Short mmCIF file of C-alpha atoms in Angstrom, two decimals:
data_model
loop_
_atom_site.label_atom_id
_atom_site.label_comp_id
_atom_site.label_asym_id
_atom_site.label_seq_id
_atom_site.Cartn_x
_atom_site.Cartn_y
_atom_site.Cartn_z
CA UNK A 117 234.27 20.59 35.29
CA UNK A 118 233.23 23.38 37.85
CA UNK A 119 231.80 26.73 36.47
CA UNK A 120 231.95 29.92 38.45
CA UNK A 121 229.50 32.99 38.14
CA UNK A 122 231.42 35.86 36.85
CA UNK A 123 231.37 38.85 39.24
CA UNK A 124 229.31 41.92 38.41
CA UNK A 125 226.73 40.26 36.54
CA UNK A 126 222.99 40.30 37.33
CA UNK A 127 221.29 37.13 38.02
CA UNK A 128 217.58 36.51 36.85
CA UNK A 129 215.37 36.44 39.80
CA UNK A 130 214.39 33.09 40.85
CA UNK A 131 210.74 31.58 40.48
CA UNK A 132 209.74 32.29 44.12
CA UNK A 133 210.81 35.74 44.19
CA UNK A 134 209.09 36.35 40.63
CA UNK A 135 206.04 35.03 42.19
CA UNK A 136 206.05 37.04 45.55
CA UNK A 137 206.64 40.37 43.18
CA UNK A 138 203.54 39.45 40.86
CA UNK A 139 201.41 38.85 43.89
CA UNK A 140 202.46 42.56 45.24
CA UNK A 141 201.73 43.93 42.02
CA UNK A 142 198.30 42.39 41.72
CA UNK A 143 197.47 43.61 45.44
CA UNK A 144 198.54 47.25 44.35
CA UNK A 145 196.15 47.04 41.35
CA UNK A 146 193.48 45.80 43.49
CA UNK A 147 193.96 48.74 45.91
CA UNK A 148 193.70 51.10 43.19
CA UNK A 149 190.55 49.67 41.89
CA UNK A 150 191.99 48.24 38.55
CA UNK A 151 191.92 44.82 39.45
CA UNK A 152 188.70 45.41 41.63
CA UNK A 153 187.04 46.39 38.33
CA UNK A 154 188.05 43.54 36.39
CA UNK A 155 187.37 41.10 39.26
CA UNK A 156 183.81 42.69 40.33
CA UNK A 157 182.35 44.65 37.39
CA UNK A 158 178.87 44.93 39.20
CA UNK A 159 180.24 46.27 42.18
CA UNK A 160 182.56 48.62 40.60
CA UNK A 161 179.96 50.28 38.34
CA UNK A 162 177.89 51.27 41.30
CA UNK A 163 179.13 54.67 42.52
CA UNK A 164 179.09 55.26 46.26
CA UNK A 165 175.69 55.88 47.67
CA UNK A 166 176.60 59.22 49.14
CA UNK A 167 177.77 60.70 45.94
CA UNK A 168 175.83 59.39 43.29
CA UNK A 169 172.18 59.26 44.84
CA UNK A 170 172.89 62.86 46.03
CA UNK A 171 173.78 63.94 42.59
CA UNK A 172 170.59 62.54 41.01
CA UNK A 173 168.37 63.97 43.71
CA UNK A 174 169.93 67.33 43.16
CA UNK A 175 169.69 66.92 39.26
CA UNK A 176 166.00 65.81 39.63
CA UNK A 177 165.08 68.54 42.06
CA UNK A 178 166.55 71.24 39.69
CA UNK A 179 164.77 69.86 36.90
CA UNK A 180 161.61 69.92 38.58
CA UNK A 181 162.26 73.34 39.92
CA UNK A 182 162.81 74.61 36.17
CA UNK A 183 159.80 72.80 34.61
CA UNK A 184 157.49 74.31 37.42
CA UNK A 185 158.80 77.93 36.62
CA UNK A 186 158.35 77.39 32.95
CA UNK A 187 154.70 75.94 33.64
CA UNK A 188 154.05 78.95 35.88
CA UNK A 189 155.30 81.17 33.24
CA UNK A 190 153.32 79.77 30.62
CA UNK A 191 150.20 80.07 32.62
CA UNK A 192 151.03 83.69 33.59
CA UNK A 193 151.20 84.21 29.72
CA UNK A 194 148.08 82.59 29.08
CA UNK A 195 146.32 84.69 31.97
CA UNK A 196 147.77 87.97 30.61
CA UNK A 197 146.48 87.03 27.03
CA UNK A 198 143.21 86.15 28.07
CA UNK A 199 142.97 89.25 30.15
CA UNK A 200 144.09 91.34 27.35
CA UNK A 201 141.61 89.72 25.04
CA UNK A 202 138.70 90.40 27.54
CA UNK A 203 139.83 93.92 27.90
CA UNK A 204 139.61 94.19 24.14
CA UNK A 205 136.35 92.57 23.77
CA UNK A 206 134.97 94.99 26.59
CA UNK A 207 136.33 97.91 24.80
CA UNK A 208 134.89 97.10 21.42
CA UNK A 209 131.56 96.36 23.11
CA UNK A 210 131.60 99.55 24.87
CA UNK A 211 132.50 101.34 21.60
CA UNK A 212 129.69 99.48 20.10
CA UNK A 213 127.14 100.45 22.85
CA UNK A 214 128.47 104.13 22.67
CA UNK A 215 127.87 104.03 18.96
CA UNK A 216 124.49 102.66 19.14
CA UNK A 217 123.60 105.14 21.96
CA UNK A 218 124.70 108.00 19.78
CA UNK A 219 122.83 106.53 16.76
CA UNK A 220 119.68 106.19 18.70
CA UNK A 221 120.10 109.61 20.22
CA UNK A 222 120.65 111.22 16.68
CA UNK A 223 117.48 108.96 15.53
CA UNK A 224 115.57 110.49 18.37
CA UNK A 225 116.80 113.96 17.65
CA UNK A 226 115.70 113.88 13.95
CA UNK A 227 112.21 112.38 14.99
CA UNK A 228 111.62 115.13 17.65
CA UNK A 229 112.70 117.65 14.77
CA UNK A 230 110.48 116.15 12.30
CA UNK A 231 107.48 115.93 14.80
CA UNK A 232 108.43 119.48 15.58
CA UNK A 233 108.41 120.58 11.92
CA UNK A 234 105.19 118.74 11.15
CA UNK A 235 103.25 119.55 14.34
CA UNK A 236 100.14 121.78 13.56
CA UNK A 237 97.53 123.21 15.88
CA UNK A 238 94.43 125.05 15.83
CA UNK A 239 94.96 128.96 15.89
CA UNK A 240 92.38 129.24 18.68
CA UNK A 241 92.33 126.57 21.18
CA UNK A 242 88.77 125.09 21.85
CA UNK A 243 87.16 127.40 19.23
CA UNK A 244 85.15 126.47 16.23
CA UNK A 245 84.56 127.87 12.73
CA UNK A 246 81.89 130.51 12.83
CA UNK A 247 82.27 131.35 9.25
CA UNK A 248 83.44 128.96 6.41
CA UNK A 249 85.85 129.30 3.48
CA UNK A 250 84.13 131.11 0.35
CA UNK A 251 81.13 131.87 2.20
CA UNK A 252 79.31 134.74 0.01
CA UNK A 253 78.70 138.12 1.41
CA UNK A 254 78.68 141.89 0.36
CA UNK A 255 80.86 142.34 3.44
CA UNK A 256 83.86 141.05 1.42
CA UNK A 257 85.33 142.99 -1.49
CA UNK A 258 85.98 139.53 -3.41
CA UNK A 259 82.17 138.52 -3.01
CA UNK A 260 83.35 135.43 -1.09
CA UNK A 261 85.43 134.83 2.15
CA UNK A 262 88.87 134.21 1.49
CA UNK A 263 89.37 132.17 4.93
CA UNK A 264 87.80 131.10 7.75
CA UNK A 265 86.56 133.03 10.81
CA UNK A 266 87.31 131.29 14.48
CA UNK A 267 84.81 132.31 17.37
CA UNK A 268 86.85 134.22 19.78
CA UNK A 269 86.13 136.95 22.35
CA UNK A 270 88.53 140.07 22.17
CA UNK A 271 91.89 139.24 24.08
CA UNK A 272 91.65 135.55 23.47
CA UNK A 273 95.17 134.11 22.72
CA UNK A 274 95.96 133.45 19.15
CA UNK A 275 98.75 130.64 18.21
CA UNK A 276 100.83 130.08 15.32
CA UNK A 277 99.71 126.94 13.58
CA UNK A 278 103.11 125.55 12.98
CA UNK A 279 106.87 126.20 12.64
CA UNK A 280 107.53 129.31 10.55
CA UNK A 281 108.96 132.75 10.22
CA UNK A 282 107.12 135.84 10.47
CA UNK A 283 107.20 138.00 7.28
CA UNK A 284 104.65 140.54 7.99
CA UNK A 285 102.90 142.31 11.16
CA UNK A 286 100.98 145.40 11.33
CA UNK A 287 98.12 147.19 9.66
CA UNK A 288 96.42 145.23 6.83
CA UNK A 289 93.36 147.29 5.72
CA UNK A 290 90.12 145.53 6.02
CA UNK A 291 92.01 142.51 7.99
CA UNK A 292 92.95 145.23 10.80
CA UNK A 293 95.96 144.33 12.61
CA UNK A 294 97.47 141.34 11.04
CA UNK A 295 100.07 138.69 11.17
CA UNK A 296 101.74 136.72 8.02
CA UNK A 297 103.96 133.75 8.53
CA UNK A 298 105.76 131.67 6.21
CA UNK A 299 105.48 128.12 7.01
CA UNK A 300 108.37 125.55 7.19
CA UNK A 301 106.73 123.82 4.39
CA UNK A 302 106.65 126.76 2.19
CA UNK A 303 103.06 127.79 2.57
CA UNK A 304 101.83 130.86 4.21
CA UNK A 305 99.31 131.61 7.01
CA UNK A 306 97.66 134.96 8.03
CA UNK A 307 95.88 135.96 11.19
CA UNK A 308 93.50 138.84 11.09
CA UNK A 309 91.56 141.53 13.10
CA UNK A 310 93.71 141.31 15.96
CA UNK A 311 93.75 143.39 18.93
CA UNK A 312 97.45 143.12 19.91
CA UNK A 313 100.47 141.76 17.84
CA UNK A 314 103.17 139.67 19.82
CA UNK A 315 105.74 139.07 17.16
CA UNK A 316 108.13 140.85 14.97
CA UNK A 317 109.36 140.33 11.31
CA UNK A 318 111.88 137.94 11.24
CA UNK A 319 111.05 136.12 14.53
CA UNK A 320 111.15 132.01 14.24
CA UNK A 321 107.76 130.77 15.77
CA UNK A 322 106.85 127.26 16.79
CA UNK A 323 103.51 125.28 16.71
CA UNK A 324 101.27 126.74 19.50
CA UNK A 325 103.32 129.56 20.54
CA UNK A 326 101.31 132.68 21.25
CA UNK A 327 101.60 135.60 18.55
CA UNK A 328 98.79 137.77 19.48
CA UNK A 329 95.43 138.39 20.93
CA UNK A 330 91.96 138.28 18.83
CA UNK A 331 89.91 141.22 18.42
CA UNK A 332 87.71 143.18 16.20
CA UNK A 333 90.05 145.52 14.29
CA UNK A 334 89.34 146.19 10.54
CA UNK A 335 86.44 145.45 8.57
CA UNK A 336 84.40 143.15 11.09
CA UNK A 337 80.90 143.13 12.62
CA UNK A 338 82.25 141.57 15.96
CA UNK A 339 85.39 140.00 17.48
CA UNK A 340 86.70 136.82 15.99
CA UNK A 341 90.02 135.62 14.29
CA UNK A 342 90.45 135.67 10.54
CA UNK A 343 92.57 132.74 9.36
CA UNK A 344 93.72 132.25 5.93
CA UNK A 345 96.10 129.73 4.23
CA UNK A 346 98.05 130.91 1.15
CA UNK A 347 100.35 129.85 -1.45
CA UNK A 348 102.27 133.31 -1.08
CA UNK A 349 102.14 136.08 1.50
CA UNK A 350 99.73 138.16 -0.67
CA UNK A 351 96.20 138.68 -0.89
CA UNK A 352 94.33 136.29 -3.56
CA UNK A 353 96.83 133.31 -3.14
CA UNK A 354 94.22 131.64 -0.55
CA UNK A 355 93.56 127.90 -0.53
CA UNK A 356 91.05 126.09 1.63
CA UNK A 357 92.12 126.58 5.24
CA UNK A 358 90.06 123.57 6.70
CA UNK A 359 91.59 121.38 4.14
CA UNK A 360 95.09 122.62 4.83
CA UNK A 361 94.60 122.48 8.56
CA UNK A 362 93.09 118.80 8.39
CA UNK A 363 95.91 117.93 6.00
CA UNK A 364 98.43 118.74 9.02
CA UNK A 365 96.52 116.67 11.34
CA UNK A 366 94.37 119.35 12.90
CA UNK A 367 90.61 118.52 13.59
CA UNK A 368 88.36 121.56 12.55
#
């Protein structure tokens, strides 16, 4: 019995046609890289040299540039910190030196002042004691010499023996023209028989400063300087003037 195909029905493609279609599909996939990837993974994994290598080189170059900038920044910061530390050290050293210099200056000033206050000289330069302390004679009302006499011609320069303040000047009876000075250590010195007085009451004097001229005023037998050391400005408070001067470093 013979069969006929019904009109309008689709027939299944035959084997040869299906094979051809499959081959065309595989070729298409290979063209897009899918089959290529499956067929040759080693070649498919490598990007084109013109794209991949250029990208890597660019990334490496950027990385190196950033690292170099970071290193440069770090070095600059280290240098700045070192410079700041050096400047601070220099400032501290300068301050220390200034402090030491100031302290040394103050010490020198104190030493100079101490020396000035403690420096004593003889009242007549290059002279000698012609009459000693407590020598006996009817020339003195007390019966003994209350000071010492320095040999000196009239008009010889008379000096303050140390730092002090003038507390009395003028006529002193038997002492003639006299000067009394309160010394820095609280003692008093007296200079008698002067021909001239060169200071005033209240005046500050220093060791070696000229205060008058020697003479022969008052109760004398000839020109000389009468010098006394006292515990007060008044007559009768005398102490040994030789011991006094020697105690202050004066060779008499």
